Coordinates of C-alpha atoms in Angstrom, one line a residue:
Chain A
X157 CA -17.4 -74.6 -38.6
X158 CA -19.8 -74.2 -36.0
X159 CA -23.0 -72.2 -36.7
X160 CA -22.4 -70.0 -33.3
X161 CA -19.1 -68.8 -34.5
X162 CA -19.0 -65.1 -33.2
X163 CA -16.5 -64.3 -36.2
X164 CA -16.4 -66.0 -39.4
X165 CA -14.1 -65.5 -42.5
X166 CA -15.1 -67.5 -45.7
X167 CA -12.7 -67.6 -48.7
X168 CA -11.6 -64.1 -47.8
X169 CA -9.6 -62.4 -50.5
X170 CA -8.0 -59.0 -50.7
X171 CA -5.4 -57.7 -52.8
X172 CA -3.7 -54.2 -52.3
X173 CA -3.9 -52.1 -55.3
X174 CA -0.7 -52.5 -57.4
X175 CA 1.0 -55.3 -55.4
X176 CA 1.0 -58.6 -54.7
X177 CA 0.5 -58.3 -51.0
X178 CA -2.9 -59.0 -49.5
X179 CA -5.1 -62.0 -48.0
X180 CA -5.8 -64.8 -50.2
X181 CA -8.6 -67.3 -49.6
X182 CA -8.7 -67.2 -45.7
X183 CA -11.2 -69.3 -44.1
X184 CA -11.5 -69.6 -40.1
X185 CA -13.8 -68.9 -37.5
X186 CA -13.6 -67.7 -33.8
X187 CA -16.3 -69.0 -31.2
X188 CA -17.7 -67.0 -28.4
X189 CA -15.0 -66.3 -25.9
X190 CA -12.4 -68.0 -27.9
X191 CA -9.0 -66.1 -28.4
X192 CA -7.1 -66.5 -31.8
X193 CA -3.8 -65.4 -31.9
X194 CA -2.6 -64.3 -35.6
X195 CA 1.0 -64.7 -36.1
X196 CA 3.4 -64.3 -39.0
X197 CA 6.4 -62.4 -40.2
X198 CA 6.0 -58.9 -40.8
X199 CA 4.3 -58.3 -44.5
X200 CA 2.4 -61.4 -44.2
X201 CA -0.8 -59.7 -43.8
X202 CA -1.6 -60.0 -40.1
X203 CA -2.8 -56.4 -40.0
X204 CA -4.6 -56.6 -43.2
X205 CA -6.5 -59.6 -41.8
X206 CA -7.7 -57.5 -38.9
X207 CA -8.8 -54.5 -40.8
X208 CA -10.8 -56.9 -43.0
X209 CA -13.1 -58.0 -40.1
X210 CA -13.1 -54.4 -38.5
X211 CA -14.3 -53.1 -42.1
X212 CA -11.3 -50.7 -42.6
X213 CA -10.7 -52.7 -45.8
X214 CA -13.3 -54.3 -48.0
X215 CA -13.0 -57.8 -49.3
X216 CA -12.6 -58.2 -52.9
X217 CA -14.4 -61.6 -52.6
X218 CA -15.4 -63.8 -49.8
X219 CA -17.7 -63.0 -46.7
X220 CA -17.2 -62.0 -43.2
X221 CA -19.7 -62.8 -40.6
X222 CA -19.9 -61.4 -37.1
X223 CA -22.5 -62.9 -35.0
X224 CA -23.8 -65.0 -37.9
X225 CA -24.8 -61.9 -39.9
X226 CA -23.0 -61.1 -43.2
X227 CA -21.2 -57.8 -42.7
X228 CA -19.3 -58.0 -45.8
X229 CA -20.7 -54.6 -47.1
X230 CA -21.1 -53.0 -43.5
X231 CA -19.3 -49.8 -42.5
X232 CA -17.0 -50.0 -39.8
X233 CA -19.4 -48.4 -37.2
X234 CA -22.2 -50.7 -37.9
X235 CA -19.7 -53.9 -37.5
X236 CA -19.4 -53.0 -33.6
X237 CA -16.1 -54.5 -33.3
X238 CA -13.7 -53.1 -30.2
X239 CA -10.3 -52.4 -31.5
X240 CA -7.0 -51.9 -29.3
X241 CA -4.7 -50.2 -31.7
X242 CA -0.9 -50.8 -31.5
X243 CA -0.6 -47.0 -30.5
X244 CA -3.6 -47.4 -28.2
X245 CA -5.3 -44.4 -30.0
X246 CA -6.6 -42.8 -26.8
X247 CA -8.1 -39.5 -27.3
X248 CA -5.6 -37.2 -25.8
X249 CA -8.2 -34.4 -24.9
X250 CA -10.4 -36.7 -23.1
X251 CA -9.9 -38.1 -19.5
X252 CA -9.7 -41.9 -18.8
X253 CA -13.4 -41.9 -18.0
X254 CA -14.5 -39.9 -21.0
X255 CA -12.5 -42.2 -23.2
X256 CA -14.0 -45.3 -21.8
X257 CA -17.3 -43.9 -21.9
X258 CA -17.0 -42.6 -25.6
X259 CA -18.5 -45.5 -27.0
X260 CA -21.7 -45.3 -24.9
X261 CA -21.9 -41.5 -25.5
X262 CA -22.1 -42.0 -29.2
X263 CA -24.8 -44.6 -28.9
X264 CA -26.9 -41.9 -26.8
X265 CA -27.0 -44.1 -23.7
X266 CA -28.2 -41.8 -21.0
X267 CA -25.6 -40.3 -18.6
X268 CA -27.1 -42.0 -15.7
X269 CA -26.2 -45.4 -17.2
X270 CA -22.9 -44.4 -18.9
X271 CA -21.4 -43.7 -15.4
X272 CA -21.8 -47.1 -13.8
X273 CA -20.9 -48.9 -17.0
X274 CA -17.7 -47.1 -17.8
X275 CA -16.8 -47.3 -13.9
X276 CA -17.4 -51.1 -13.8
X277 CA -15.1 -51.6 -16.8
X278 CA -12.3 -49.3 -15.3
X279 CA -12.8 -51.4 -12.1
X280 CA -12.4 -54.6 -14.3
X281 CA -9.1 -53.3 -15.9
X282 CA -8.0 -52.0 -12.5
X283 CA -7.8 -48.3 -13.1
X284 CA -10.7 -47.0 -10.7
X285 CA -8.6 -44.5 -9.2
X286 CA -7.4 -43.0 -12.5
X287 CA -10.7 -41.7 -14.1
X288 CA -10.0 -38.2 -14.1
X289 CA -6.5 -38.5 -15.5
X290 CA -5.5 -37.6 -19.2
X291 CA -3.9 -40.2 -21.3
X292 CA -0.8 -38.5 -21.2
X293 CA -0.3 -39.0 -17.4
X294 CA -0.6 -42.5 -17.8
X295 CA 2.2 -45.3 -18.2
X296 CA 2.0 -47.2 -21.2
X297 CA 0.4 -50.2 -19.3
X298 CA -2.1 -48.2 -17.9
X299 CA -2.9 -46.7 -21.4
X300 CA -3.3 -50.3 -22.7
X301 CA -5.9 -51.0 -20.1
X302 CA -8.0 -47.9 -20.8
X303 CA -7.6 -48.8 -24.4
X304 CA -9.0 -52.4 -23.5
X305 CA -11.6 -51.2 -21.4
X306 CA -13.0 -48.6 -24.1
X307 CA -13.0 -51.6 -26.6
X308 CA -15.2 -53.7 -24.3
X309 CA -17.5 -51.3 -22.7
X310 CA -20.0 -51.4 -25.6
X311 CA -20.0 -55.0 -25.4
X312 CA -18.6 -55.5 -29.0
X313 CA -19.2 -58.4 -31.3
X314 CA -15.5 -59.2 -31.4
X315 CA -12.4 -57.8 -29.8
X316 CA -9.5 -57.1 -32.3
X317 CA -6.1 -56.6 -30.9
X318 CA -3.4 -55.4 -33.2
X319 CA 0.2 -55.8 -31.7
X320 CA -1.2 -54.6 -28.3
X321 CA 1.8 -55.5 -26.5
X322 CA 4.8 -54.4 -28.8
X323 CA 5.1 -51.0 -27.4
X324 CA 5.5 -52.0 -23.8
X325 CA 8.9 -52.7 -21.8
X326 CA 9.6 -56.6 -21.3
X327 CA 8.3 -56.8 -17.8
X328 CA 4.9 -55.1 -18.3
X329 CA 4.7 -57.1 -21.4
X330 CA 4.2 -60.3 -19.5
X331 CA 2.0 -58.9 -16.8
X332 CA -0.3 -57.4 -19.5
X333 CA -0.4 -60.6 -21.4
X334 CA -2.1 -62.3 -18.5
X335 CA -4.5 -59.2 -17.7
X336 CA -5.7 -59.4 -21.5
X337 CA -6.1 -63.1 -21.0
X338 CA -8.3 -62.8 -18.0
X339 CA -10.3 -59.7 -18.9
X340 CA -11.0 -61.1 -22.5
X341 CA -12.3 -64.3 -20.7
X342 CA -14.3 -62.5 -18.4
X343 CA -16.0 -60.8 -21.0
X344 CA -16.6 -64.0 -23.0
X345 CA -15.7 -62.1 -26.4
X346 CA -14.5 -63.7 -29.6
X347 CA -10.9 -62.1 -30.0
X348 CA -8.2 -61.8 -32.5
X349 CA -4.8 -60.9 -31.4
X350 CA -2.2 -60.2 -33.8
X351 CA 1.5 -60.5 -32.8
X352 CA 5.0 -61.4 -34.3
X353 CA 6.0 -63.0 -30.9
X354 CA 5.6 -66.8 -30.6
X355 CA 6.0 -66.7 -26.9
X356 CA 3.0 -64.3 -26.8
X357 CA 1.1 -66.6 -29.3
X358 CA 1.9 -69.9 -27.4
X359 CA 1.0 -68.7 -24.0
X360 CA -2.1 -66.6 -24.7
X361 CA -4.0 -68.4 -27.5
X362 CA -6.8 -70.7 -27.6
X363 CA -5.7 -71.3 -31.1
X364 CA -2.9 -70.0 -33.2
X365 CA -3.2 -68.9 -36.8
X366 CA 0.0 -69.0 -38.7
X367 CA 0.0 -66.5 -41.8
X368 CA 2.3 -66.4 -44.5
X369 CA 2.4 -64.3 -47.5
X370 CA -1.3 -63.6 -47.0
X371 CA -2.3 -67.3 -46.8
X372 CA -3.3 -69.0 -43.5
X373 CA -0.8 -72.0 -43.2
X374 CA -2.1 -73.6 -40.2
X375 CA -4.8 -72.9 -37.6
X376 CA -4.7 -75.0 -34.7
X377 CA -4.1 -75.0 -30.8
X378 CA -0.6 -74.1 -29.6
X379 CA 0.2 -77.7 -28.7
X380 CA -0.8 -78.9 -32.0
X381 CA 1.1 -76.1 -34.0
X382 CA 4.3 -76.9 -31.7
X383 CA 3.9 -80.6 -32.0
X384 CA 2.6 -81.3 -35.3
X385 CA 3.6 -78.3 -37.6
X386 CA 2.2 -78.6 -41.0
X387 CA 5.5 -77.4 -42.9
X388 CA 9.0 -76.0 -42.1
X389 CA 8.0 -72.7 -42.1
X390 CA 5.5 -73.2 -39.1
X391 CA 8.0 -75.4 -37.3
X392 CA 10.7 -72.7 -37.6
X393 CA 8.3 -69.8 -36.9
X394 CA 6.7 -71.1 -33.8
X395 CA 9.5 -72.5 -31.5
X396 CA 13.0 -73.5 -32.3
X397 CA 13.6 -76.3 -34.7
X398 CA 16.1 -78.4 -36.4
X399 CA 15.3 -79.0 -39.8
X400 CA 17.3 -81.8 -41.4
X401 CA 17.0 -82.9 -45.0
X402 CA 17.6 -86.5 -45.6
X403 CA 17.1 -89.5 -48.1
X404 CA 15.0 -92.4 -47.0
X405 CA 17.3 -95.4 -46.2
X406 CA 14.7 -98.1 -45.4
X407 CA 11.3 -98.2 -43.9
X408 CA 12.6 -96.7 -40.8
X409 CA 15.8 -94.9 -41.2
X410 CA 17.0 -91.9 -43.0
X411 CA 20.4 -90.8 -44.2
X412 CA 21.3 -87.2 -42.9
X413 CA 24.2 -84.9 -42.9
X414 CA 24.2 -85.9 -39.3
X415 CA 24.6 -89.7 -40.2
X416 CA 22.1 -92.5 -40.5
X417 CA 18.8 -91.6 -38.3
X418 CA 16.8 -94.4 -36.9
X419 CA 13.2 -93.0 -37.2
X420 CA 9.4 -94.3 -36.8
X421 CA 8.4 -95.7 -40.2
X422 CA 8.2 -93.0 -42.6
X423 CA 6.3 -94.6 -45.6
X424 CA 8.4 -93.0 -48.2
X425 CA 10.2 -95.3 -50.7
X426 CA 14.2 -95.7 -50.6
X427 CA 16.0 -93.0 -52.2
X428 CA 13.1 -90.4 -51.5
X429 CA 14.1 -87.0 -50.1
X430 CA 12.4 -86.3 -46.8
X431 CA 12.5 -83.6 -44.3
X432 CA 12.8 -84.0 -40.7
X433 CA 12.1 -81.8 -37.9
X434 CA 13.6 -82.4 -34.2
X435 CA 12.8 -80.0 -31.6
X436 CA 15.9 -78.9 -29.7
X437 CA 14.7 -79.9 -26.2
X438 CA 14.1 -83.5 -27.4
X439 CA 17.7 -83.9 -28.2
X440 CA 19.5 -85.3 -25.4
X441 CA 23.1 -84.7 -24.4
X442 CA 24.8 -88.1 -23.8
X443 CA 28.1 -88.7 -21.8
X444 CA 29.0 -92.0 -23.5
X445 CA 29.1 -93.2 -27.2
X446 CA 27.2 -96.1 -28.4
X447 CA 23.5 -96.8 -28.7
X448 CA 20.7 -96.1 -31.3
X449 CA 21.1 -92.4 -32.9
X450 CA 23.9 -91.5 -30.6
X451 CA 26.5 -89.1 -32.4
X452 CA 29.8 -87.8 -31.5
X453 CA 29.3 -83.9 -31.3
X454 CA 31.6 -80.8 -31.0
X455 CA 30.1 -77.7 -29.5
X456 CA 30.1 -74.5 -31.6
X457 CA 28.0 -71.8 -29.6
X458 CA 26.9 -72.4 -26.0
X459 CA 24.4 -69.8 -24.8
X460 CA 23.6 -70.1 -21.1
X461 CA 20.0 -68.7 -20.1
X462 CA 20.0 -69.6 -16.4
X463 CA 17.5 -72.5 -16.4
X464 CA 18.7 -73.9 -19.7
X465 CA 21.6 -73.8 -22.0
X466 CA 20.9 -73.4 -26.0
X467 CA 23.8 -75.2 -27.5
X468 CA 24.8 -75.5 -31.2
X469 CA 27.1 -78.5 -32.0
X470 CA 28.4 -79.9 -35.2
X471 CA 27.7 -83.6 -35.9
X472 CA 29.0 -85.5 -38.9
X473 CA 28.5 -83.2 -41.9
X474 CA 25.6 -81.2 -40.2
X475 CA 24.8 -79.3 -37.1
X476 CA 22.0 -79.6 -34.4
X477 CA 20.5 -77.2 -32.0
X478 CA 20.0 -78.8 -28.4
X479 CA 18.5 -77.2 -25.5
X480 CA 19.1 -78.8 -22.1
X481 CA 19.4 -77.9 -18.3
X482 CA 22.4 -80.1 -18.1
X483 CA 25.8 -78.5 -17.2
X484 CA 29.3 -79.7 -18.0
X485 CA 30.8 -80.9 -21.3
X486 CA 29.0 -82.5 -24.1
X487 CA 30.7 -85.1 -26.4
X488 CA 27.9 -87.0 -27.6
X489 CA 24.1 -86.5 -28.4
X490 CA 21.3 -88.7 -28.8
X491 CA 18.1 -88.0 -31.1
X492 CA 15.5 -90.5 -29.7
X493 CA 13.6 -92.0 -32.5
X494 CA 10.3 -90.8 -31.5
X495 CA 11.6 -87.3 -31.5
X496 CA 12.0 -87.3 -35.1
X497 CA 9.0 -85.9 -37.0
X498 CA 8.4 -85.7 -40.8
X499 CA 7.6 -82.8 -42.7
X500 CA 6.4 -82.3 -46.5
X501 CA 9.5 -81.5 -48.5
X502 CA 7.9 -78.6 -50.9
Chain B
X41 CA 31.4 -15.6 -18.8
X42 CA 31.6 -14.6 -22.3
X43 CA 28.2 -16.2 -23.7
X44 CA 26.5 -14.5 -20.8
X45 CA 27.8 -11.2 -21.9
X46 CA 26.8 -11.8 -25.4
X47 CA 23.4 -12.8 -24.2
X48 CA 23.1 -9.5 -22.2
X49 CA 24.4 -7.3 -25.1
X50 CA 21.9 -8.8 -27.7
X51 CA 19.0 -8.6 -25.0
X52 CA 19.7 -4.9 -24.9
X53 CA 20.0 -4.6 -28.3
X54 CA 16.7 -6.3 -28.8
X55 CA 15.0 -4.4 -25.8
X56 CA 16.6 -0.7 -26.0
X57 CA 14.3 0.3 -29.0
X58 CA 11.2 -0.9 -27.8
X59 CA 11.8 0.6 -24.3
X60 CA 12.8 3.8 -25.9
X61 CA 9.5 3.9 -27.7
X62 CA 7.9 3.4 -24.4
X63 CA 9.9 6.2 -22.9
X64 CA 9.4 8.5 -25.5
X65 CA 5.5 7.9 -25.7
X66 CA 5.4 9.5 -22.1
X67 CA 8.1 12.3 -22.8
X68 CA 6.8 15.8 -23.4
X69 CA 9.8 16.9 -25.4
X70 CA 12.4 14.9 -27.2
X71 CA 14.8 17.0 -29.4
X72 CA 18.7 16.3 -29.8
X73 CA 18.9 14.6 -26.4
X74 CA 19.5 10.9 -25.3
X75 CA 16.2 10.9 -23.2
X76 CA 13.1 13.1 -23.6
X77 CA 12.4 15.8 -20.9
X78 CA 9.1 16.0 -18.9
X79 CA 6.4 13.6 -18.7
X80 CA 2.9 13.6 -20.1
X81 CA 0.0 11.7 -21.3
X82 CA -1.0 14.1 -24.1
X83 CA 0.4 11.8 -27.1
X84 CA -1.8 9.1 -26.3
X85 CA -4.8 11.4 -25.8
X86 CA -3.9 13.1 -29.1
X87 CA -3.5 9.3 -31.0
X88 CA -6.9 8.5 -29.2
X89 CA -8.7 11.7 -30.6
X90 CA -7.2 11.6 -34.0
X91 CA -9.9 10.2 -36.2
X92 CA -7.7 8.8 -38.9
X93 CA -6.0 6.6 -36.2
X94 CA -9.3 5.7 -34.6
X95 CA -10.5 4.7 -37.9
X96 CA -7.4 2.5 -38.7
X97 CA -7.4 0.7 -35.0
X98 CA -10.8 -0.6 -36.0
X99 CA -9.9 -1.3 -39.4
X100 CA -7.1 -3.2 -38.3
X101 CA -9.0 -5.2 -35.9
X102 CA -11.7 -5.9 -38.2
X103 CA -9.1 -7.1 -41.0
X104 CA -7.3 -9.3 -38.4
X105 CA -10.5 -11.0 -37.1
X106 CA -11.9 -11.5 -40.6
X107 CA -8.5 -13.1 -41.5
X108 CA -8.4 -15.3 -38.7
X109 CA -12.0 -16.5 -39.2
X110 CA -11.4 -17.0 -43.1
X111 CA -8.2 -19.0 -41.9
X112 CA -9.9 -21.3 -39.9
X113 CA -12.9 -21.6 -42.5
X114 CA -10.4 -22.3 -45.3
X115 CA -7.4 -23.7 -43.7
X116 CA -8.9 -26.4 -41.6
X117 CA -10.7 -28.3 -44.4
X118 CA -7.5 -27.7 -46.6
X119 CA -5.3 -29.2 -44.0
X120 CA -7.4 -32.0 -43.5
X121 CA -7.4 -32.8 -47.2
X122 CA -3.8 -32.3 -47.4
X123 CA -3.3 -34.7 -44.5
X124 CA -5.7 -37.4 -45.7
X125 CA -4.6 -37.3 -49.1
X126 CA -3.7 -40.9 -50.2
X127 CA -0.7 -40.4 -52.6
X128 CA 2.2 -39.3 -50.8
X129 CA 3.5 -37.4 -53.9
X130 CA 0.2 -35.1 -54.0
X131 CA 0.7 -34.7 -50.0
X132 CA 4.3 -33.4 -50.8
X133 CA 3.1 -31.1 -53.8
X134 CA 0.5 -29.6 -51.7
X135 CA 2.9 -29.0 -49.1
X136 CA 5.3 -27.1 -51.5
X137 CA 2.3 -25.2 -52.9
X138 CA 0.8 -23.9 -49.8
X139 CA 4.3 -22.9 -48.5
X140 CA 4.7 -20.8 -51.7
X141 CA 3.5 -17.6 -50.4
X142 CA 6.2 -17.7 -47.5
X143 CA 8.7 -17.3 -50.1
X144 CA 7.0 -14.6 -52.1
X145 CA 7.6 -11.1 -50.8
X146 CA 4.4 -9.2 -49.8
X147 CA 5.3 -6.3 -52.3
X148 CA 5.0 -8.9 -55.1
X149 CA 1.8 -10.2 -54.1
X150 CA 0.6 -6.5 -53.8
X151 CA 1.6 -5.8 -57.5
X152 CA -0.2 -8.8 -58.6
X153 CA -3.4 -7.8 -56.9
X154 CA -3.0 -4.2 -58.3
X155 CA -2.7 -5.7 -61.9
X156 CA -5.7 -7.8 -61.6
X157 CA -8.0 -5.9 -59.5
X158 CA -7.6 -2.3 -60.9
X159 CA -9.2 -3.6 -64.4
X160 CA -12.8 -2.8 -65.2
X161 CA -13.7 -6.3 -64.9
X162 CA -12.7 -6.9 -61.3
X163 CA -12.6 -3.3 -60.1
X164 CA -12.1 -4.0 -56.3
X165 CA -8.9 -2.3 -55.5
X166 CA -9.5 -0.3 -52.4
X167 CA -12.1 -2.6 -50.6
X168 CA -11.5 -4.0 -47.3
X169 CA -12.3 -7.5 -48.6
X170 CA -9.8 -7.5 -50.9
X171 CA -7.3 -6.3 -48.2
X172 CA -8.4 -9.3 -46.1
X173 CA -8.1 -11.5 -49.0
X174 CA -4.4 -10.6 -49.3
X175 CA -3.9 -11.2 -45.5
X176 CA -5.3 -14.5 -46.0
X177 CA -2.8 -15.5 -48.8
X178 CA 0.0 -14.4 -46.5
X179 CA -1.2 -15.8 -43.1
X180 CA -2.8 -19.3 -44.5
X181 CA 0.6 -20.8 -45.1
X182 CA 1.6 -20.6 -41.4
X183 CA -1.8 -22.0 -40.1
X184 CA -1.7 -24.7 -42.6
X185 CA 1.8 -25.7 -41.6
X186 CA 0.9 -25.6 -37.7
X187 CA -2.4 -27.6 -38.1
X188 CA -1.0 -30.2 -40.6
X189 CA 2.3 -30.9 -38.3
X190 CA -0.2 -31.3 -35.4
X191 CA -2.3 -33.8 -37.1
X192 CA 0.6 -35.9 -38.1
X193 CA 2.0 -35.5 -34.5
X194 CA -1.4 -36.7 -32.8
X195 CA -2.0 -39.6 -35.3
X196 CA -5.1 -38.1 -36.2
X197 CA -5.9 -40.7 -38.6
X198 CA -5.9 -43.6 -36.1
X199 CA -7.8 -41.5 -33.6
X200 CA -10.5 -41.2 -36.4
X201 CA -10.4 -44.9 -37.0
X202 CA -10.8 -45.7 -33.3
X203 CA -13.6 -43.2 -32.9
X204 CA -15.3 -44.9 -36.0
X205 CA -14.8 -48.3 -34.8
X206 CA -16.4 -47.1 -31.3
X207 CA -19.7 -46.0 -33.2
X208 CA -19.3 -42.6 -34.0
X209 CA -20.5 -40.8 -37.3
X210 CA -18.7 -38.6 -39.3
X211 CA -19.9 -35.3 -37.7
X212 CA -19.5 -36.8 -34.3
X213 CA -15.8 -37.3 -35.1
X214 CA -15.4 -34.2 -36.2
X215 CA -16.9 -32.4 -33.3
X216 CA -15.7 -34.7 -30.6
X217 CA -12.2 -35.8 -32.0
X218 CA -10.9 -33.7 -34.7
X219 CA -11.6 -30.2 -33.5
X220 CA -10.9 -30.5 -29.7
X221 CA -7.9 -32.5 -30.6
X222 CA -6.6 -29.8 -32.7
X223 CA -7.5 -26.9 -30.7
X224 CA -4.0 -26.1 -29.6
X225 CA -2.5 -25.9 -33.0
X226 CA -5.7 -23.9 -34.2
X227 CA -5.1 -21.4 -31.7
X228 CA -1.3 -21.2 -32.0
X229 CA -1.8 -20.9 -35.7
X230 CA -4.3 -18.2 -35.2
X231 CA -1.7 -16.4 -32.9
X232 CA 0.6 -16.2 -35.9
X233 CA -2.0 -15.1 -38.2
X234 CA -3.2 -12.4 -36.0
X235 CA 0.2 -10.9 -35.3
X236 CA 1.0 -10.9 -38.9
X237 CA -2.2 -9.2 -40.1
X238 CA -1.9 -6.7 -37.4
X239 CA 1.7 -5.9 -38.2
X240 CA 1.5 -6.2 -42.0
X241 CA 2.7 -3.1 -43.7
X242 CA 4.3 -3.6 -47.2
X243 CA 0.8 -5.2 -48.6
X244 CA -1.5 -3.2 -47.1
X245 CA 0.3 0.1 -47.8
X246 CA -0.2 -0.4 -51.5
X247 CA -3.6 -2.2 -51.7
X248 CA -5.7 -0.5 -48.8
X249 CA -8.1 2.2 -49.8
X250 CA -7.9 5.5 -48.2
X251 CA -10.9 4.9 -45.8
X252 CA -9.9 1.6 -44.8
X253 CA -6.0 1.9 -44.1
X254 CA -4.6 -0.4 -41.5
X255 CA -3.0 0.8 -38.3
X256 CA 0.6 0.2 -39.6
X257 CA -0.2 2.1 -42.9
X258 CA -1.3 5.1 -40.7
X259 CA 1.4 4.9 -38.2
X260 CA 3.9 5.9 -41.2
X261 CA 2.3 9.3 -41.4
X262 CA 3.0 9.8 -37.5
X263 CA 6.8 9.9 -38.0
X264 CA 6.5 13.0 -40.1
X265 CA 5.1 14.9 -37.1
X266 CA 6.1 15.0 -33.4
X267 CA 8.3 12.1 -31.8
X268 CA 6.3 11.6 -28.8
X269 CA 3.0 11.1 -31.0
X270 CA 4.7 8.7 -33.1
X271 CA 6.0 6.7 -30.0
X272 CA 2.6 6.7 -28.5
X273 CA 1.2 5.5 -31.7
X274 CA 3.7 2.8 -32.2
X275 CA 3.1 1.5 -28.6
X276 CA -0.3 1.2 -29.3
X277 CA 0.5 -1.0 -32.1
X278 CA 2.6 -3.3 -29.9
X279 CA -0.4 -3.6 -27.5
X280 CA -2.7 -4.7 -30.1
X281 CA -0.3 -7.2 -31.4
X282 CA 0.5 -8.3 -27.7
X283 CA -3.2 -8.4 -26.8
X284 CA -3.7 -10.8 -29.8
X285 CA -0.9 -13.1 -28.8
X286 CA -1.9 -13.0 -25.1
X287 CA -5.5 -13.6 -25.9
X288 CA -4.7 -16.4 -28.0
X289 CA -2.2 -18.2 -25.7
X290 CA -4.7 -17.7 -22.5
X291 CA -7.7 -19.2 -24.5
X292 CA -5.6 -22.1 -25.5
X293 CA -4.9 -22.8 -21.8
X294 CA -8.4 -22.0 -20.8
X295 CA -9.7 -24.5 -23.3
X296 CA -7.5 -27.1 -21.7
X297 CA -9.2 -26.7 -18.3
X298 CA -12.8 -27.1 -19.6
X299 CA -14.3 -30.7 -19.5
X300 CA -14.9 -31.8 -23.0
X301 CA -18.1 -33.5 -22.1
X302 CA -20.2 -34.1 -19.2
X303 CA -18.4 -36.2 -16.8
X304 CA -20.7 -37.2 -13.6
X305 CA -19.6 -35.5 -10.5

C-alpha cells in the first residue's frame, strides 16, 4: 500500500448490465516499474480489469488512482495509459513511424521533437529500419513491437497489455516475452499484463494476480504463488498440482486414498478433513520399497518431453502425477514429508 | 478444353453487342447487313450538337455527383451508427432495413414517388432534387453495405479505442483514423453509386421532368432514329459510366500513395 504506487485500485467493483460477471471488490497496486501479470480462466474478468484502469469502463463503486491522482471519473484520453491491444490495433493507413508518432502528434508536440522521440522509441524496440513500412507489411512480432513503441512513446502513467502474445507463434512468443520485459524495465513504467498462460505469468511477472469469477484470489510473487498458493484453485491454475483430500489421523499424518501420509504437523483435530497439495516434481520415483511415505505405484500415462517425463500413476485407491528426469521403470514413489502442503478445504 | 471453350463463347456473347455498338457508331450506313458500310464521325458530332442530349449529359452528371455527395453525407454517419449500435438485434434489424431497397424494383419506388409527390401538398414531381432523392434511395444500400463491412473488417472500434487511449479527441479520431481507414470502401461504394445513378432508367424515366431528363431516358428516343446515331449516343453513355468507375478506382489508388501526415524527410 505504498503512497508512491503508480496504479492503485481500491475496492473496485463493476458489474455488467444484466449479468453476474464483473469485477468485485478488487484492491491492489502497481509500483513504478513493476510488472503485474493478471492471470485467470476465460471469463474471469481479466480484460474487464484492464478496461476499468484504462477508462473504457467506469467503476460502479471504488476508486482508481493513477500516479496518486483519483481518475475514477476521468475519460480514457486524460488517463494517459499506454495500451497494447490483443489485435495490436495499429492504424492500417499509417506507416510505422506515423503510428509511433501519433500520440505526440495529437499532443501538438512540434514535428522537430516528434521525429527524434519516435525514432528513439523505434530504436528501443529494434525497428529502426522499418519506419516507412505499413503495418500490413510487418510480421506479427514486428507489429507487436510497433504497438509497444506507440504505447510508450508518450511516457504513459501505466502500460496495459491485453494478451499481447496470444496471436504469435510459439517461437516468437518466447522472444517477445523477453522483449516486453526488457522494454518495460527500460521505461520503468508500472505495467499490467493480461494472460491465460501460466508460463508467461511465472516467467514475466514481478507479481502475479490470480483472478477468478471477478475476484482477486491472490496477488503475490511468482515464487509465492507457486510455493504457497492460497487455495486449490490457485494451486491448480498456476503450475501442475496433485490435490489430495484426506482425513487427519494424528498430529502429523493424514489418511488419503494413496494410503497414510506422514506430514508436518497440520494442526487439525483427528477426523477433520484436510486438502493436501503435492507438486509433481517433489514426488520422487523410488526403486525400492520401504521407508516413510513410499508407496507401490503403477504407471497409467507416461509422457516424454525430452528433459522431463510427466507420469501419472495409480497408488492405492488414488492416483498421483509426478515429474521426473529419471528414465526407466517406476514401481514405487516417495512423497517427502516436507513436500506435502495444506490447503483450505472450502 | 471444354471449360476454355465455354469461357470463350461466354466472353464473345458478353462483348459482341458492345463491340457492335462501337462499330455501329462509326458506321455510315447500317441497314440489313451484319456490319455497317463506310466510316464516319458524323453521329458523334450530331449527338454532341443535339441540345436535348447535351442537356441530358449534364443533367446525368449533376444527378450522379449530387447522389454521390449525399450518399457520403447521409451514408457515412448512418453506417457508423449501425456499426456502433450496442444491441446486436438493433444492428441486425438496421441491416435488413437498409438492404430493403435492393429487393424493391425501381418501378415500384417510382410509382410511390408519383403518388406522394404529385399531391398539392408536396408538388415536387419533375424537380431534379426529387430525382436525386430517388437515386439516393436506390444507391445508398450498396454504399452502406460496402462501408459497414469494411468497418467490421478493419476492427474500427478497437482502432478508435486505441486512438482514444493515445490521446486524440473525437474530431481527431474521425479525421485521422475513421475517414482515412475507410477511404477505400467509401470510394468503392461511390463507384457503385455513380455507375448506378448514371445508368438508371426505370425510375428516372417516370420521375424526371422534361427539362431534367437523364441521359438514359433521352437515349431511348435515339433508337427511334438512325442506328448510327443511337450507337454513338450509347457509346457515350458507356464512356460516361466507365469514366466514373476508372476515376473512382484511380483516386482510390492515388489516395494510397499520399502520406497521411507529415513524416520528416
